[in-house]
XYZ file of C-alpha atoms in Angstrom:
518
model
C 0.000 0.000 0.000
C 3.023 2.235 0.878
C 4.428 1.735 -2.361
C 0.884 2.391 -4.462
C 0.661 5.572 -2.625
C 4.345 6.740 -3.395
C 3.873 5.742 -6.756
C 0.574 8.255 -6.749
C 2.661 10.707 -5.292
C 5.232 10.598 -7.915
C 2.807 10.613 -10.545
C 1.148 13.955 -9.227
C 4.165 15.339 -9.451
C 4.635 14.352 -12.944
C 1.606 15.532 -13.811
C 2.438 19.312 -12.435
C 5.411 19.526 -13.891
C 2.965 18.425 -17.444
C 1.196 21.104 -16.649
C 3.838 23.829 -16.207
C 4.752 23.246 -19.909
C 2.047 22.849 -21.336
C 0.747 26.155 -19.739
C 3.310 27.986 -21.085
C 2.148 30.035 -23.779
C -1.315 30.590 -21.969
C -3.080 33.520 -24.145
C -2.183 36.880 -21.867
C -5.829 38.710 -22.309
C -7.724 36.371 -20.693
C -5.445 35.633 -17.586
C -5.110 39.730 -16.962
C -9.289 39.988 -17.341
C -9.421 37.293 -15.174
C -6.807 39.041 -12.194
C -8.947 41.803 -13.009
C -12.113 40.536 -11.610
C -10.591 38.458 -8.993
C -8.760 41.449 -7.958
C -11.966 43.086 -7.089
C -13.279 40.900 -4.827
C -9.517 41.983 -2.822
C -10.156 45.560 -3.227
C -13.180 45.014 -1.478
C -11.778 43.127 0.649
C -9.436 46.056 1.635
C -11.958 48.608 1.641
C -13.732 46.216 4.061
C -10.857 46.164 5.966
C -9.837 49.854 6.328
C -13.630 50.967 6.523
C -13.521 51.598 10.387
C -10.654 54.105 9.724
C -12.855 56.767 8.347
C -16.168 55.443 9.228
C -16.010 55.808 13.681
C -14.416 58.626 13.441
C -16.987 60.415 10.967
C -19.875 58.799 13.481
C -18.029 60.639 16.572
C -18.603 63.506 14.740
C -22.744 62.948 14.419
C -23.160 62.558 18.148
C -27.251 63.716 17.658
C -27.380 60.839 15.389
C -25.419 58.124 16.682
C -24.436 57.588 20.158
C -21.719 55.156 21.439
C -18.835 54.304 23.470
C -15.077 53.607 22.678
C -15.827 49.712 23.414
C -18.887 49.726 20.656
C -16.446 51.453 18.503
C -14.256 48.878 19.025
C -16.672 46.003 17.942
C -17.231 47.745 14.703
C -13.790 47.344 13.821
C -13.458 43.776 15.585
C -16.352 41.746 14.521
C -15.509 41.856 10.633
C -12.092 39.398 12.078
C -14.163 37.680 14.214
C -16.761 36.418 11.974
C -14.790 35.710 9.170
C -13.684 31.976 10.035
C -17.212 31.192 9.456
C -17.382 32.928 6.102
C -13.723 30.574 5.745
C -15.722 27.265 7.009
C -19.115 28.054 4.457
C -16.670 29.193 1.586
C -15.044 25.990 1.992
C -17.902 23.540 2.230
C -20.096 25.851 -0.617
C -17.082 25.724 -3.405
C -17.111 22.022 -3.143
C -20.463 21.550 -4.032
C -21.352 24.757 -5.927
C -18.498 25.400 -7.355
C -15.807 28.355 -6.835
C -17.641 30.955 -9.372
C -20.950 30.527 -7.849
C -19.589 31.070 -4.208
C -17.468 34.256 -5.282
C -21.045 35.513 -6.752
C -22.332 34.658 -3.128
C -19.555 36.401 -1.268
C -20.527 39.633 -3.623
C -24.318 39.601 -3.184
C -23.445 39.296 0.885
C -20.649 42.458 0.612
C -23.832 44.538 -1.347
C -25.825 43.702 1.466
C -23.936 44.883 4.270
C -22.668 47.778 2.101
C -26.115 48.658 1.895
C -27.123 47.962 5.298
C -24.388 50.445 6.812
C -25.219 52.700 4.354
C -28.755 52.940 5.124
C -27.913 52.573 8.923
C -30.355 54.477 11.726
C -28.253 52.854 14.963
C -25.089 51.072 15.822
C -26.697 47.741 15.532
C -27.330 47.843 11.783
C -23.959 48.811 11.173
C -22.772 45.916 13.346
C -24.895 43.721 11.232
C -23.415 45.294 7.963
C -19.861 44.656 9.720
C -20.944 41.045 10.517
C -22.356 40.264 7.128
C -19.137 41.850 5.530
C -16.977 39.769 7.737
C -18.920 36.421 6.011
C -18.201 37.794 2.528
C -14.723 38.143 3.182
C -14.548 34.832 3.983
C -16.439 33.678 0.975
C -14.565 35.713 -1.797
C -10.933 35.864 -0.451
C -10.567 32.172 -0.166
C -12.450 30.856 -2.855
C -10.933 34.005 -5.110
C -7.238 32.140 -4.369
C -8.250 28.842 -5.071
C -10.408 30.173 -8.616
C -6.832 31.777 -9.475
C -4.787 28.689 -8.856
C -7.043 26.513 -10.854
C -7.649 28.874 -13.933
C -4.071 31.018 -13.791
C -1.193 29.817 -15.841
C 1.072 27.980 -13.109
C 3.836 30.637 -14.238
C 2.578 33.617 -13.471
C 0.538 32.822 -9.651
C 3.289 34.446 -8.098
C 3.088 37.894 -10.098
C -0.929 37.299 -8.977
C -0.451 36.667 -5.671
C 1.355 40.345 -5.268
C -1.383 41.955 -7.605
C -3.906 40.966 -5.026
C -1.844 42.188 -1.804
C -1.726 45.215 -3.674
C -5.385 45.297 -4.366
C -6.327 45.199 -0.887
C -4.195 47.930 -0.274
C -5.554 49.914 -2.840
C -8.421 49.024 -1.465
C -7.536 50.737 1.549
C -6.402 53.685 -0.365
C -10.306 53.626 -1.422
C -12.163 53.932 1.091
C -9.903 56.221 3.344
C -9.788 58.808 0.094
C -14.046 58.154 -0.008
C -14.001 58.920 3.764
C -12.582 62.347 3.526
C -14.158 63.696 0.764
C -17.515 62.452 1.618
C -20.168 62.098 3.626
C -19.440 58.381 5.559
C -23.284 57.294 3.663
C -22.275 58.486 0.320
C -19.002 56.951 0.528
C -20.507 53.495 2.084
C -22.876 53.409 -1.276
C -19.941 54.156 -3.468
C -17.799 51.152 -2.008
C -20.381 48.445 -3.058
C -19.408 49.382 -6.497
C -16.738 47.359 -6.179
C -18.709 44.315 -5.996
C -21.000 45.253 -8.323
C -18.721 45.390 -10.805
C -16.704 41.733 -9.607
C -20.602 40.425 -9.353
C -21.221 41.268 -12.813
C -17.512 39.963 -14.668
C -18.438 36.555 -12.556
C -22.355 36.312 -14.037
C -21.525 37.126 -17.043
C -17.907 36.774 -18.279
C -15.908 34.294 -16.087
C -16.218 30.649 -16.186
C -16.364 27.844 -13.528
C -12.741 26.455 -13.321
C -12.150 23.442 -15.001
C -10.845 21.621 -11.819
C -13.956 21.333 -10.461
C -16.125 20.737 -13.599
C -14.060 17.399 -14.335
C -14.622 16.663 -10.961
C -17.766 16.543 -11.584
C -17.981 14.703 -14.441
C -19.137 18.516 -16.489
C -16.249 17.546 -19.481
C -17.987 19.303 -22.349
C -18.390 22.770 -19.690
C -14.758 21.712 -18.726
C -13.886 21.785 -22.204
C -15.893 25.109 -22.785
C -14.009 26.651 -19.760
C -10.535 25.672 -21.177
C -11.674 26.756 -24.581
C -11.991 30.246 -23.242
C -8.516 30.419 -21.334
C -6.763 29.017 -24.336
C -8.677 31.147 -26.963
C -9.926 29.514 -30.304
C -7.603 27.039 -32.622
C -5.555 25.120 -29.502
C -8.315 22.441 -29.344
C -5.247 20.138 -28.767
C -3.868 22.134 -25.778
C -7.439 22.134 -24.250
C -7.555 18.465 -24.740
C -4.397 17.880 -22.936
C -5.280 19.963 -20.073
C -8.544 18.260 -19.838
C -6.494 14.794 -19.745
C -4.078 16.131 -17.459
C -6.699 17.528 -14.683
C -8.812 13.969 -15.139
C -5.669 11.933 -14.275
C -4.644 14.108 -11.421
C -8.448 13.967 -10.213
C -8.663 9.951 -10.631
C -4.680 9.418 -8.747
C -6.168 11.433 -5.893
C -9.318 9.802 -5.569
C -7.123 6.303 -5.706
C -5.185 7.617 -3.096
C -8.365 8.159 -1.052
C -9.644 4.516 -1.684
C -6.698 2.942 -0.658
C -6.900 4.694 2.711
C -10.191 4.506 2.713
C -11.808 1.503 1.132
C -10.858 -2.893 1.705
C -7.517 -1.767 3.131
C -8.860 0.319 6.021
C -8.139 -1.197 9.542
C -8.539 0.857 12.472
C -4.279 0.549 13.224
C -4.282 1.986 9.715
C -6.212 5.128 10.704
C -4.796 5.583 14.188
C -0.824 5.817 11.892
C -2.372 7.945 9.796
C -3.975 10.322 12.563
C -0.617 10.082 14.290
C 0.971 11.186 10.960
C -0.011 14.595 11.894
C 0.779 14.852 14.926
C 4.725 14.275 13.674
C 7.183 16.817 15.428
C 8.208 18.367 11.897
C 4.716 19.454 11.308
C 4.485 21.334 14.435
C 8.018 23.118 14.179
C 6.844 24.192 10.573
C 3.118 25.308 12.000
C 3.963 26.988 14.901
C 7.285 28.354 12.859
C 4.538 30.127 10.653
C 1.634 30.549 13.438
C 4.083 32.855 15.452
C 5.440 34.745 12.751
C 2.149 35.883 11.754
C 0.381 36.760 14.789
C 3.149 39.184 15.749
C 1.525 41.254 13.327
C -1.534 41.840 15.756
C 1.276 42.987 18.572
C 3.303 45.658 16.174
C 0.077 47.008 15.262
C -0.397 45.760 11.476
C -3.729 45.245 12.188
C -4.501 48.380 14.535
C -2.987 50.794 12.497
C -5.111 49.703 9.206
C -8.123 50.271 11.424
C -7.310 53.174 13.388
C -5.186 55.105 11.003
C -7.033 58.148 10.971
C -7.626 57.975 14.929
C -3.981 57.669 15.435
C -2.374 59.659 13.300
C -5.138 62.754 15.204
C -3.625 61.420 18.050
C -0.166 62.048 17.002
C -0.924 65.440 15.778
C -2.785 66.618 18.900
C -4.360 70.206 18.742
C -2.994 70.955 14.937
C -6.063 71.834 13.599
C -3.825 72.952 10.366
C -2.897 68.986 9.681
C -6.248 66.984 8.126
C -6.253 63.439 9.119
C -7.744 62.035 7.001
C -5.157 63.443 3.856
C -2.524 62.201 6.207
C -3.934 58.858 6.343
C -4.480 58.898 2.409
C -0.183 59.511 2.365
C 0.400 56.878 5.140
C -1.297 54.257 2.684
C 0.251 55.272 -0.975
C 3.434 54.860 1.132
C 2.452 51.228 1.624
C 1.585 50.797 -1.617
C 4.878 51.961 -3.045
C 6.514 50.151 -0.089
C 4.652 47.224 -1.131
C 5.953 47.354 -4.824
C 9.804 47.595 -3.757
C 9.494 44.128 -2.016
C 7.909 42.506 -4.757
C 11.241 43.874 -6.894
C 13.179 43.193 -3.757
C 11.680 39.355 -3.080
C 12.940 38.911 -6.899
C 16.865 39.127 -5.516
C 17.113 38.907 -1.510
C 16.821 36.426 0.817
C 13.721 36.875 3.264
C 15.588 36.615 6.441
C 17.602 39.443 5.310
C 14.043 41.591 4.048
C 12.702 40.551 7.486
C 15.770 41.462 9.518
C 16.206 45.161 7.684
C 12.624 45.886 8.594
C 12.382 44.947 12.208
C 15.210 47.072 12.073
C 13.852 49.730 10.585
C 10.719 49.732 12.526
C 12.454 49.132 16.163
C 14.287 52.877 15.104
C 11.736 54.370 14.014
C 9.696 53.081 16.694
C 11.891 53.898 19.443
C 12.740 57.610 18.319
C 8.898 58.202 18.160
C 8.581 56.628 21.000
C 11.063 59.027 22.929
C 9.387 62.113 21.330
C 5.937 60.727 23.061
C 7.769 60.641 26.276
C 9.030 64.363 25.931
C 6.908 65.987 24.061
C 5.182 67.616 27.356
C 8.954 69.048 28.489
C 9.843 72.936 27.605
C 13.425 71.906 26.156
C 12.360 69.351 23.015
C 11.254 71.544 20.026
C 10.455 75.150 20.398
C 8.562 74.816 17.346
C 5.492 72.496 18.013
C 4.589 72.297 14.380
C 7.957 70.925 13.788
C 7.508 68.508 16.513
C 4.331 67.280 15.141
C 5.902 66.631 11.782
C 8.657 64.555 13.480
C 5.764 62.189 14.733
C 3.943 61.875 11.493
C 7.320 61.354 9.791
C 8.587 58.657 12.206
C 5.104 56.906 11.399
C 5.860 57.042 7.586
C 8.964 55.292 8.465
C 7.398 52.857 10.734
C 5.038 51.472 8.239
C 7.112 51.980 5.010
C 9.991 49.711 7.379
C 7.129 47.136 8.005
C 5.502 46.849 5.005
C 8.640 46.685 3.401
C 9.240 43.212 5.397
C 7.822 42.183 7.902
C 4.181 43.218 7.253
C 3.788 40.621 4.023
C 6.241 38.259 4.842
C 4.671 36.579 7.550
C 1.556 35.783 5.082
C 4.031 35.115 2.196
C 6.225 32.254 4.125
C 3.010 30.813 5.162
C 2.721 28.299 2.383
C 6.808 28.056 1.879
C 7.162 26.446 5.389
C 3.459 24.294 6.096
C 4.454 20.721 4.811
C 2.308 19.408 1.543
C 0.718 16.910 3.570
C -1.145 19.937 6.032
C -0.580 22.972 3.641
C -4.051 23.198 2.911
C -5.433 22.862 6.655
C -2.327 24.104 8.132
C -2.763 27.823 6.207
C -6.584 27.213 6.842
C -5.964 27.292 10.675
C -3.646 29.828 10.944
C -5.328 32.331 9.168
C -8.325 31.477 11.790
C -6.339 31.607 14.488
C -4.699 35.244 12.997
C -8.488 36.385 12.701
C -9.301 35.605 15.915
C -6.668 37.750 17.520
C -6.908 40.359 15.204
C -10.315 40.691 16.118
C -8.869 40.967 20.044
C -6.205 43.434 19.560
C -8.593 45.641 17.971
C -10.831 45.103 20.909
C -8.053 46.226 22.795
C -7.143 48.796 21.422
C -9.614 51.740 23.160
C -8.349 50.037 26.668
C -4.731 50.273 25.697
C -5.171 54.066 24.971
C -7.375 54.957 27.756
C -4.619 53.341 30.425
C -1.657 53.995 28.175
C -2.179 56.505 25.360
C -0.477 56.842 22.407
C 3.357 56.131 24.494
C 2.371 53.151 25.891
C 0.739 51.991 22.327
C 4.310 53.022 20.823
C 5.596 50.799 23.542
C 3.589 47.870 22.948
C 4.640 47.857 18.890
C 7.811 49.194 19.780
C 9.007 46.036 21.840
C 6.930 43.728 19.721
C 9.426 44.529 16.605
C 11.780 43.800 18.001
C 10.871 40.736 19.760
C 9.866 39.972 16.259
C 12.841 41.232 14.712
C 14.796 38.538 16.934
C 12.170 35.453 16.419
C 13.111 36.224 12.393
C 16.798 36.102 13.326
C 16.515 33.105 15.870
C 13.928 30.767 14.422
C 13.045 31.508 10.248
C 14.503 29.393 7.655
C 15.964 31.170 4.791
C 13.530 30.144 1.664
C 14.404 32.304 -0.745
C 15.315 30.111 -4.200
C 14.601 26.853 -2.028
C 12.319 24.179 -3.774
C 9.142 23.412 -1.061
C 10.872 19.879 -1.037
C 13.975 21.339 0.361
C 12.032 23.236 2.993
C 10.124 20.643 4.001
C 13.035 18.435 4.726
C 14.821 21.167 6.588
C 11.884 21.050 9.349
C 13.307 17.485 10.109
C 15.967 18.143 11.235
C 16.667 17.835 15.351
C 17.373 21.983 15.478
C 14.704 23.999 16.858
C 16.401 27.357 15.822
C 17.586 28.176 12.335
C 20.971 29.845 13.771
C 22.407 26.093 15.409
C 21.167 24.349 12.393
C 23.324 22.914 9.238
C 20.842 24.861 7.139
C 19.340 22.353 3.552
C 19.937 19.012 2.771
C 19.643 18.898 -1.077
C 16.941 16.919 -1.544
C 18.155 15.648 -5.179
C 21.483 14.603 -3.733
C 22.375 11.203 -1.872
C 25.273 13.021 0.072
C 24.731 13.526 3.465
C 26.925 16.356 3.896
C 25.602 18.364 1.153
C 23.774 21.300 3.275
C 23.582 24.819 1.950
C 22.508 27.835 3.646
């Protein structure tokens, strides 16, 4: 049985490596109007994400209309995290039987909804439903939007897509913050859903199911007909191929399955395989990647995206001359330009080295702001307070252009690089639950931090985290830069807990022992 199952393994892998040439010379036109639509569903995403930014502190401003406390505040911003592992655990079981085009069309039609429902909002509560029913459709579109694009993207360009939609989301962000100051927080509300109009509508009536799950489901001549449309007319032979490829992949897997599963199955047999996760080089890989990510709810990735605007008033105090909200608008095109250097920069440098320069970076910049927060109050800093207040709002630039320049993407990047094959798809599943779960806490948090602490002790808080961060990169993450996922995988067996006493890769192609690179 061991044997039939390696065998299935090594004829998978055949059958990817088929499918990287033969998806070569992919027509462009459809794979870019296909990014285009997925990408909507992340610019949504983003605008969902950054809405709280503009939206509590526009609602402070209406106290006749809307009344509410720091802690309600803070559920606005929290529950669109918390909920979203459900819209994760529906998106999951819906794309199986549905299919992924019809559950992106879902997650849509449930982000108009609560669009419209904080749009149209008389009380707190309807906006927390809007938040709530948001939170679902994040779920829905963001992971079933990845999986559409692996199954209908040519296998050489998911990387370029993968940064395209980072950089959605953050354009996203750009969106809504640039709505929020120039408009009313209802105008700008109906003008976000938009968005998903215009991803609902490419889906309906443009894009395709993927051909993954059509063959699957025994739909060849709509599996054909979906092929037909990525390869364009005249390469009915390159359609055929890919429809013999995915149908071999689809029956090896399902062989695999019956060999577990069917006259074989013995109850020893499913304890060993149980016990196969529980193996100690899955759990140095998970909680490798776990850790790494949720730092980001401690250096205030996530508090900053939905407090910008209330922290950077903070930081300006009584200069009624600096706008907030423009600030903000600045604070996230620097991301976005800091996001495009790393995607040059992941092209040539290693990520420890990208992770190491921005904890760096941000345990400076944190640190000097930090000590301006401290002294701000004393007669003997800066004579000239509206030189002092562009000091803060500078050191904040260079705070987030440091992290998102690093640390801020990596952590979600290296998530897939270090999870083993054999839990990569439950393994990123979990974590990104888990990440959700204390996002939604730290932004809980976050009115209690600033009522006992204010803005120093927030400083603090990221301030340390960096660089508690900065030393987990140095201490504990595998350099995977250039490494094949086989190599990584391997290098999680070894007996070394930290990266630092380890002998670095064993070539996995190589029967020496001693080969080990760094």
């Amino acid at each position: 049985m061991a044997e039939t199952e390696n065998m299935n393994e090594e004829e998978l892998t055949r059958l990817s490596q088929e499918e990287n040439c033969t998806s070569a010379k992919r027509p462009l036109f459809p794979q870019i109007v296909m990014l285009i639509c997925i990408d909507f569903g992340f610019l949504v995403y983003g605008m969902g994400l950054s809405h709280t930014a503009v939206l509590i502190p526009r609602l402070k401003e209406e106290n006749n209309t809307f009344t509410f406390n720091d802690q309600e505040a803070a559920y606005i911003a929290s529950v669109y995290s918390i909920v979203s592992p459900v819209g994760y655990v529906l998106g999951g079981t819906i794309t199986d039987f549905c299919g992924r085009r019809r559950t992106i069309i879902l997650g849509h039609i449930c982000y108009i909804v609560g669009w419209i429902s904080i749009a149209a909002a008389q009380n707190i509560s309807t906006i927390l439903v809007g938040r709530i029913i948001e939170g679902v459709a994040k779920g829905l579109t963001v992971t079933t939007g990845m999986v559409y694009t692996d199954e209908m993207s040519d296998p050489r360009l998911r990387g370029a897509f993968s940064i395209s939609m980072k950089i959605s989301v953050l354009l996203g962000i750009l969106l809504i913050l640039g709505l929020g100051t120039f408009l009313h927080w209802r105008t700008a509300t109906a003008i976000a859903l938009s968005g998903d109009i215009v991803g609902l509508l490419g889906f309906v009536f443009y894009m395709s199911e993927t051909p993954s799950w059509l063959v699957r489901k025994g739909r060849l001549r709509e599996a054909q007909a979906s092929l037909t449309r990525i390869w364009g007319p005249g390469n009915e032979i390159q359609v055929q191929n890919d429809i013999k490829i995915i149908s071999e992949r689809i029956k090896l897997k399902e062989n695999k399955i019956k060999i577990r599963n069917g006259e074989t199955f013995n109850l020893r047999h499913f304890i060993s395989s149980v016990r196969g996760y529980f193996r100690c080089y899955i759990f140095k890989s998970f909680f490798t990647a776990l850790i790494f990510l949720l730092f980001q709810c401690f250096w205030g990735n996530s508090i900053i995206t939905a407090y910008k605007v209330e922290i950077i008033s903070k930081l300006k105090g009584n200069a009624d001359w600096m706008n907030s909200y423009i600030i903000s608008l600045v604070a996230t095109v620097i991301e976005i330009i800091s996001l495009v250097i790393l995607s040059l920069l992941l092209l040539v440098t290693g990520r420890r080295a990208l992770g190491l320069v921005s904890g760096i970076g941000m345990v400076l910049c944190g640190s000097v702001l930090i000590g301006v927060l401290y002294h701000e109050g004393t007669a003997d800093v800066i004579a000239d307070q509206k030189a002092l207040v562009w000091v803060k709002i500078v050191l904040f630039f260079g705070y987030n252009f440091a992290a998102m320049t690093g640390l801020g993407m990596l952590s979600f990047i290296m998530i897939g690089e270090m999870l083993p094959s054999k839990v990569r798809g439950v393994g990123t599943g979990l974590i990104m639950g888990i990440y959700d779960v204390m996002v939604a806490i730290s932004l809980a948090l976050y009115p209690t931090i600033i009522n006992a602490f204010g803005m120093r002790g927030l400083f603090l808080i990221f301030g340390i985290s960096a660089l508690a961060c900065t030393l987990f990169v140095y201490l504990f993450i595998p350099e995977t830069h250039r490494k094949r996922l086989e190599e990584i995988e391997m290098y999680f067996h070894q007996p070394n807990i930290l990266w630092i006493t380890g002998t670095g890769y064993v070539k996995v192609n190589q029967k020496k022992v001693g080969s080990v690179t760094r």
